[in-house]
GROMACS .gro file of C-alpha atoms in nm:
model
  272
    1MET     CA    1   8.514  -8.561  -7.072
    2ASN     CA    2   8.810  -8.684  -6.876
    3LEU     CA    3   8.693  -8.797  -6.532
    4ASN     CA    4   9.000  -8.637  -6.377
    5GLU     CA    5   8.858  -8.296  -6.470
    6ILE     CA    6   8.616  -8.337  -6.179
    7PRO     CA    7   8.785  -8.192  -5.868
    8HIS     CA    8   8.859  -8.428  -5.577
    9ILE     CA    9   8.739  -8.742  -5.756
   10LYS     CA   10   8.908  -9.065  -5.652
   11HIS     CA   11   8.972  -9.412  -5.800
   12THR     CA   12   8.984  -9.287  -6.159
   13ASP     CA   13   9.242  -9.552  -6.248
   14SER     CA   14   9.021  -9.841  -6.135
   15ASN     CA   15   8.856  -9.884  -6.476
   16ASN     CA   16   8.523  -9.887  -6.295
   17PHE     CA   17   8.204  -9.701  -6.378
   18PHE     CA   18   8.168  -9.376  -6.182
   19LEU     CA   19   7.879  -9.297  -5.952
   20LEU     CA   20   7.659  -8.998  -5.879
   21ALA     CA   21   7.476  -9.088  -5.559
   22GLY     CA   22   7.310  -8.938  -5.256
   23PRO     CA   23   6.969  -8.827  -5.136
   24CYS     CA   24   6.716  -8.662  -5.362
   25ALA     CA   25   6.715  -8.349  -5.149
   26ILE     CA   26   6.928  -8.213  -4.867
   27GLU     CA   27   6.694  -8.243  -4.568
   28GLY     CA   28   6.950  -8.150  -4.305
   29GLU     CA   29   7.314  -8.181  -4.203
   30ASP     CA   30   7.293  -8.508  -4.011
   31MET     CA   31   7.119  -8.701  -4.287
   32ALA     CA   32   7.363  -8.573  -4.551
   33TYR     CA   33   7.668  -8.677  -4.348
   34LYS     CA   34   7.515  -9.014  -4.260
   35ILE     CA   35   7.446  -9.101  -4.623
   36ALA     CA   36   7.779  -8.966  -4.748
   37GLU     CA   37   7.976  -9.159  -4.488
   38LYS     CA   38   7.819  -9.488  -4.595
   39LEU     CA   39   7.866  -9.415  -4.966
   40VAL     CA   40   8.232  -9.326  -4.913
   41GLU     CA   41   8.295  -9.648  -4.721
   42ILE     CA   42   8.135  -9.861  -4.993
   43THR     CA   43   8.287  -9.685  -5.294
   44ASN     CA   44   8.635  -9.684  -5.141
   45ARG     CA   45   8.611 -10.058  -5.087
   46TYR     CA   46   8.508 -10.121  -5.449
   47GLN     CA   47   8.722  -9.838  -5.590
   48ILE     CA   48   8.427  -9.663  -5.753
   49PRO     CA   49   8.473  -9.292  -5.833
   50LEU     CA   50   8.201  -9.110  -5.637
   51ILE     CA   51   8.028  -8.775  -5.682
   52PHE     CA   52   7.795  -8.695  -5.391
   53LYS     CA   53   7.453  -8.576  -5.505
   54GLY     CA   54   7.192  -8.368  -5.328
   55SER     CA   55   6.938  -8.112  -5.449
   56TYR     CA   56   6.958  -7.789  -5.254
   57ARG     CA   57   6.611  -7.694  -5.372
   58LYS     CA   58   6.331  -7.891  -5.538
   59ALA     CA   59   6.160  -7.663  -5.788
   60ASN     CA   60   5.972  -7.930  -5.982
   61ARG     CA   61   5.696  -8.042  -5.742
   62SER     CA   62   5.360  -8.200  -5.814
   63ARG     CA   63   5.177  -7.998  -5.549
   64ILE     CA   64   5.226  -7.657  -5.394
   65ASP     CA   65   5.255  -7.812  -5.046
   66SER     CA   66   5.538  -8.049  -5.148
   67PHE     CA   67   5.877  -8.017  -4.977
   68THR     CA   68   6.107  -7.780  -5.165
   69GLY     CA   69   6.405  -7.744  -4.933
   70ILE     CA   70   6.553  -7.616  -4.608
   71GLY     CA   71   6.681  -7.290  -4.758
   72ASP     CA   72   6.911  -7.245  -5.056
   73GLU     CA   73   7.226  -7.123  -4.886
   74LYS     CA   74   7.185  -7.356  -4.590
   75ALA     CA   75   7.158  -7.663  -4.815
   76LEU     CA   76   7.441  -7.550  -5.042
   77LYS     CA   77   7.667  -7.500  -4.742
   78ILE     CA   78   7.588  -7.853  -4.623
   79LEU     CA   79   7.685  -7.988  -4.967
   80GLN     CA   80   8.006  -7.789  -4.957
   81GLU     CA   81   8.095  -7.908  -4.607
   82VAL     CA   82   8.020  -8.272  -4.691
   83GLY     CA   83   8.250  -8.242  -4.991
   84LYS     CA   84   8.529  -8.092  -4.783
   85HIS     CA   85   8.489  -8.336  -4.494
   86PHE     CA   86   8.504  -8.649  -4.710
   87GLY     CA   87   8.723  -8.510  -4.990
   88LEU     CA   88   8.446  -8.562  -5.244
   89PRO     CA   89   8.318  -8.380  -5.551
   90THR     CA   90   7.954  -8.276  -5.523
   91VAL     CA   91   7.668  -8.219  -5.768
   92THR     CA   92   7.338  -8.035  -5.745
   93ASP     CA   93   7.072  -7.934  -5.995
   94ILE     CA   94   6.973  -7.581  -6.091
   95HIS     CA   95   6.647  -7.459  -6.241
   96GLU     CA   96   6.693  -7.094  -6.339
   97SER     CA   97   6.979  -6.905  -6.499
   98HIS     CA   98   7.054  -6.691  -6.194
   99GLU     CA   99   7.110  -7.003  -5.983
  100ALA     CA  100   7.416  -7.111  -6.183
  101ALA     CA  101   7.664  -6.864  -6.033
  102LEU     CA  102   7.531  -6.919  -5.680
  103ALA     CA  103   7.547  -7.299  -5.690
  104ALA     CA  104   7.887  -7.291  -5.860
  105GLU     CA  105   8.033  -7.132  -5.547
  106TYR     CA  106   7.953  -7.449  -5.349
  107VAL     CA  107   7.959  -7.755  -5.576
  108ASP     CA  108   8.179  -7.910  -5.844
  109VAL     CA  109   7.917  -8.029  -6.095
  110LEU     CA  110   7.603  -7.846  -6.207
  111GLN     CA  111   7.315  -8.060  -6.325
  112ILE     CA  112   7.045  -7.948  -6.566
  113PRO     CA  113   6.713  -8.128  -6.499
  114ALA     CA  114   6.566  -8.331  -6.782
  115PHE     CA  115   6.258  -8.116  -6.827
  116LEU     CA  116   6.477  -7.802  -6.857
  117VAL     CA  117   6.756  -7.926  -7.083
  118ARG     CA  118   6.622  -7.732  -7.384
  119GLN     CA  119   6.630  -7.403  -7.190
  120THR     CA  120   6.917  -7.230  -7.369
  121ASP     CA  121   6.971  -6.949  -7.117
  122LEU     CA  122   6.993  -7.199  -6.831
  123VAL     CA  123   7.235  -7.432  -7.012
  124VAL     CA  124   7.458  -7.142  -7.120
  125ALA     CA  125   7.462  -6.987  -6.772
  126ALA     CA  126   7.569  -7.321  -6.625
  127ALA     CA  127   7.835  -7.372  -6.891
  128GLU     CA  128   7.981  -7.025  -6.837
  129THR     CA  129   8.062  -7.105  -6.474
  130GLY     CA  130   8.334  -7.339  -6.602
  131LYS     CA  131   8.202  -7.622  -6.387
  132VAL     CA  132   8.145  -7.978  -6.509
  133ILE     CA  133   7.793  -7.989  -6.654
  134ASN     CA  134   7.558  -8.287  -6.635
  135LEU     CA  135   7.279  -8.259  -6.892
  136LYS     CA  136   6.985  -8.488  -6.825
  137LYS     CA  137   6.807  -8.612  -7.137
  138GLY     CA  138   6.453  -8.483  -7.155
  139GLN     CA  139   6.192  -8.754  -7.104
  140PHE     CA  140   6.045  -8.628  -7.433
  141MET     CA  141   6.371  -8.623  -7.633
  142SER     CA  142   6.551  -8.868  -7.855
  143PRO     CA  143   6.910  -8.956  -7.762
  144GLU     CA  144   7.030  -8.808  -8.092
  145SER     CA  145   6.878  -8.468  -8.008
  146MET     CA  146   7.091  -8.441  -7.694
  147GLN     CA  147   7.389  -8.353  -7.912
  148HIS     CA  148   7.237  -8.005  -7.953
  149ALA     CA  149   7.229  -7.952  -7.576
  150VAL     CA  150   7.591  -8.065  -7.565
  151LYS     CA  151   7.678  -7.821  -7.845
  152LYS     CA  152   7.531  -7.531  -7.642
  153VAL     CA  153   7.777  -7.607  -7.363
  154GLN     CA  154   8.067  -7.644  -7.606
  155ASP     CA  155   7.976  -7.318  -7.780
  156SER     CA  156   7.997  -7.157  -7.435
  157HIS     CA  157   8.365  -7.263  -7.421
  158ASN     CA  158   8.313  -7.556  -7.185
  159GLU     CA  159   8.408  -7.912  -7.282
  160LYS     CA  160   8.343  -8.067  -6.940
  161ILE     CA  161   8.015  -8.238  -7.021
  162MET     CA  162   7.825  -8.552  -6.933
  163VAL     CA  163   7.477  -8.655  -7.043
  164THR     CA  164   7.235  -8.865  -6.841
  165ASP     CA  165   6.947  -9.081  -6.958
  166ARG     CA  166   6.660  -9.101  -6.709
  167GLY     CA  167   6.398  -9.283  -6.912
  168THR     CA  168   6.151  -9.175  -7.176
  169MET     CA  169   5.781  -9.102  -7.125
  170PHE     CA  170   5.556  -9.397  -7.195
  171GLY     CA  171   5.199  -9.281  -7.173
  172TYR     CA  172   5.103  -9.042  -6.893
  173GLN     CA  173   5.235  -9.218  -6.584
  174ASP     CA  174   5.533  -9.433  -6.673
  175LEU     CA  175   5.884  -9.428  -6.816
  176ILE     CA  176   6.086  -9.677  -7.016
  177VAL     CA  177   6.462  -9.707  -7.066
  178ASP     CA  178   6.573  -9.749  -7.425
  179TYR     CA  179   6.921  -9.897  -7.393
  180ARG     CA  180   6.999  -9.803  -7.752
  181SER     CA  181   7.040  -9.450  -7.613
  182ILE     CA  182   7.363  -9.541  -7.436
  183PRO     CA  183   7.587  -9.613  -7.739
  184ILE     CA  184   7.420  -9.328  -7.930
  185MET     CA  185   7.496  -9.064  -7.664
  186LYS     CA  186   7.842  -9.205  -7.589
  187LYS     CA  187   7.940  -9.091  -7.939
  188PHE     CA  188   7.926  -8.727  -7.829
  189ALA     CA  189   7.956  -8.719  -7.448
  190THR     CA  190   8.037  -8.915  -7.135
  191THR     CA  191   7.713  -9.101  -7.063
  192VAL     CA  192   7.535  -9.177  -6.736
  193LEU     CA  193   7.223  -9.381  -6.666
  194ASP     CA  194   6.995  -9.249  -6.393
  195ILE     CA  195   6.870  -9.570  -6.238
  196THR     CA  196   6.622  -9.445  -5.981
  197HIS     CA  197   6.451  -9.168  -6.181
  198SER     CA  198   6.407  -9.411  -6.470
  199LEU     CA  199   6.174  -9.602  -6.239
  200GLN     CA  200   5.955  -9.308  -6.145
  201GLN     CA  201   5.584  -9.315  -6.209
  202PRO     CA  202   5.504  -8.945  -6.246
  203ASN     CA  203   5.173  -8.762  -6.269
  204GLN     CA  204   4.987  -8.979  -6.020
  205ASN     CA  205   4.633  -8.874  -5.929
  206SER     CA  206   4.744  -8.830  -5.567
  207GLY     CA  207   4.995  -8.561  -5.665
  208VAL     CA  208   5.278  -8.773  -5.523
  209THR     CA  209   5.519  -8.937  -5.768
  210GLY     CA  210   5.526  -9.317  -5.755
  211GLY     CA  211   5.803  -9.559  -5.843
  212ARG     CA  212   5.922  -9.917  -5.894
  213PRO     CA  213   6.228  -9.950  -5.666
  214GLU     CA  214   6.214 -10.330  -5.684
  215LEU     CA  215   6.348 -10.294  -6.041
  216ILE     CA  216   6.654 -10.083  -5.951
  217GLU     CA  217   6.889 -10.381  -5.973
  218THR     CA  218   6.746 -10.486  -6.312
  219ILE     CA  219   6.788 -10.142  -6.467
  220ALA     CA  220   7.136 -10.095  -6.316
  221LYS     CA  221   7.267 -10.432  -6.433
  222ALA     CA  222   7.143 -10.371  -6.787
  223GLY     CA  223   7.303 -10.026  -6.795
  224ILE     CA  224   7.642 -10.154  -6.687
  225ALA     CA  225   7.617 -10.441  -6.935
  226CYS     CA  226   7.548 -10.188  -7.212
  227GLY     CA  227   7.870 -10.004  -7.129
  228VAL     CA  228   7.741  -9.690  -6.962
  229ASP     CA  229   8.023  -9.470  -6.823
  230GLY     CA  230   7.849  -9.383  -6.498
  231ILE     CA  231   7.533  -9.445  -6.301
  232PHE     CA  232   7.313  -9.214  -6.096
  233VAL     CA  233   7.135  -9.353  -5.789
  234GLU     CA  234   6.935  -9.172  -5.525
  235THR     CA  235   6.947  -9.337  -5.184
  236HIS     CA  236   6.823  -9.279  -4.831
  237PHE     CA  237   6.850  -9.471  -4.504
  238ASP     CA  238   6.467  -9.463  -4.480
  239PRO     CA  239   6.303  -9.391  -4.819
  240SER     CA  240   5.957  -9.406  -4.662
  241GLN     CA  241   6.049  -9.096  -4.461
  242ALA     CA  242   6.234  -8.912  -4.739
  243LYS     CA  243   6.085  -8.573  -4.815
  244SER     CA  244   6.126  -8.610  -5.192
  245ASP     CA  245   6.117  -8.904  -5.435
  246GLY     CA  246   6.113  -9.171  -5.165
  247ALA     CA  247   5.900  -9.397  -5.384
  248ASN     CA  248   6.186  -9.474  -5.622
  249MET     CA  249   6.494  -9.451  -5.396
  250LEU     CA  250   6.731  -9.735  -5.312
  251PRO     CA  251   6.743  -9.808  -4.938
  252LEU     CA  252   7.094  -9.732  -4.817
  253ASP     CA  253   7.130 -10.074  -4.657
  254GLN     CA  254   7.093 -10.233  -5.003
  255PHE     CA  255   7.360 -10.017  -5.166
  256ASP     CA  256   7.659 -10.237  -5.087
  257ALA     CA  257   7.509 -10.553  -5.237
  258LEU     CA  258   7.411 -10.371  -5.556
  259MET     CA  259   7.757 -10.219  -5.603
  260GLU     CA  260   7.922 -10.559  -5.556
  261LYS     CA  261   7.713 -10.705  -5.838
  262LEU     CA  262   7.763 -10.407  -6.069
  263VAL     CA  263   8.140 -10.407  -6.022
  264LYS     CA  264   8.151 -10.776  -6.117
  265ILE     CA  265   7.950 -10.707  -6.433
  266ARG     CA  266   8.176 -10.415  -6.518
  267GLN     CA  267   8.488 -10.630  -6.477
  268THR     CA  268   8.337 -10.890  -6.710
  269ILE     CA  269   8.254 -10.628  -6.974
  270VAL     CA  270   8.600 -10.470  -6.957
  271ASN     CA  271   8.766 -10.808  -7.000
  272LEU     CA  272   8.561 -10.918  -7.302
   0.00000   0.00000   0.00000
């Protein structure tokens, strides 16, 4: 995929990695604007192409009383307005086939969650919108098997595809990142590494997903060193108060320092 196929994306001539970043879920208008404003300031300074991320609805929850969203249309409109205000492309995830057309009216990139990437009807419905499609590798799948998910999008007459690794299940409550996946998947699609979800600790007895945010920098550095095309990072100004996935988010006040280090690694790799 050519990065310039993503509407409104900036800094595509910087030879940098691109970034999908934002909160796990859209909790309200103020928080979305606050996070986006900071991300725009940082990525403009480092010339990193940015796609603003936010889930308009969280369908995959551990418990029935977990936060799922503020209302589909309300959250989608916030994503749309953030994109317009800052001149940014936006991405959100969808969970059922009928959501594809709705979400496509508001965002530029449709994301298929890892645990749903084998759902043919969902993948095809997303592809048929003509939007850029981000396919997350199932935690249970090999990198080689992701070529079949990619082929479903291509067979639906859409070549605007990226694939994202977000770790592989290791036992019941942990994930590991196999960095061999990056060169394998780069053979058939633009490849992203989801830093924060790779550090989740799912299926906790409490019903609340855990995480290892202290390892975000380690995973991110290794991904950039392995030549990943883009990275995915969820961030929040107060992860302890985030309504979804706070346990593995990067605090927003640490974002700048991480990007500075990753850009330096990227420049070194490009110049080798």
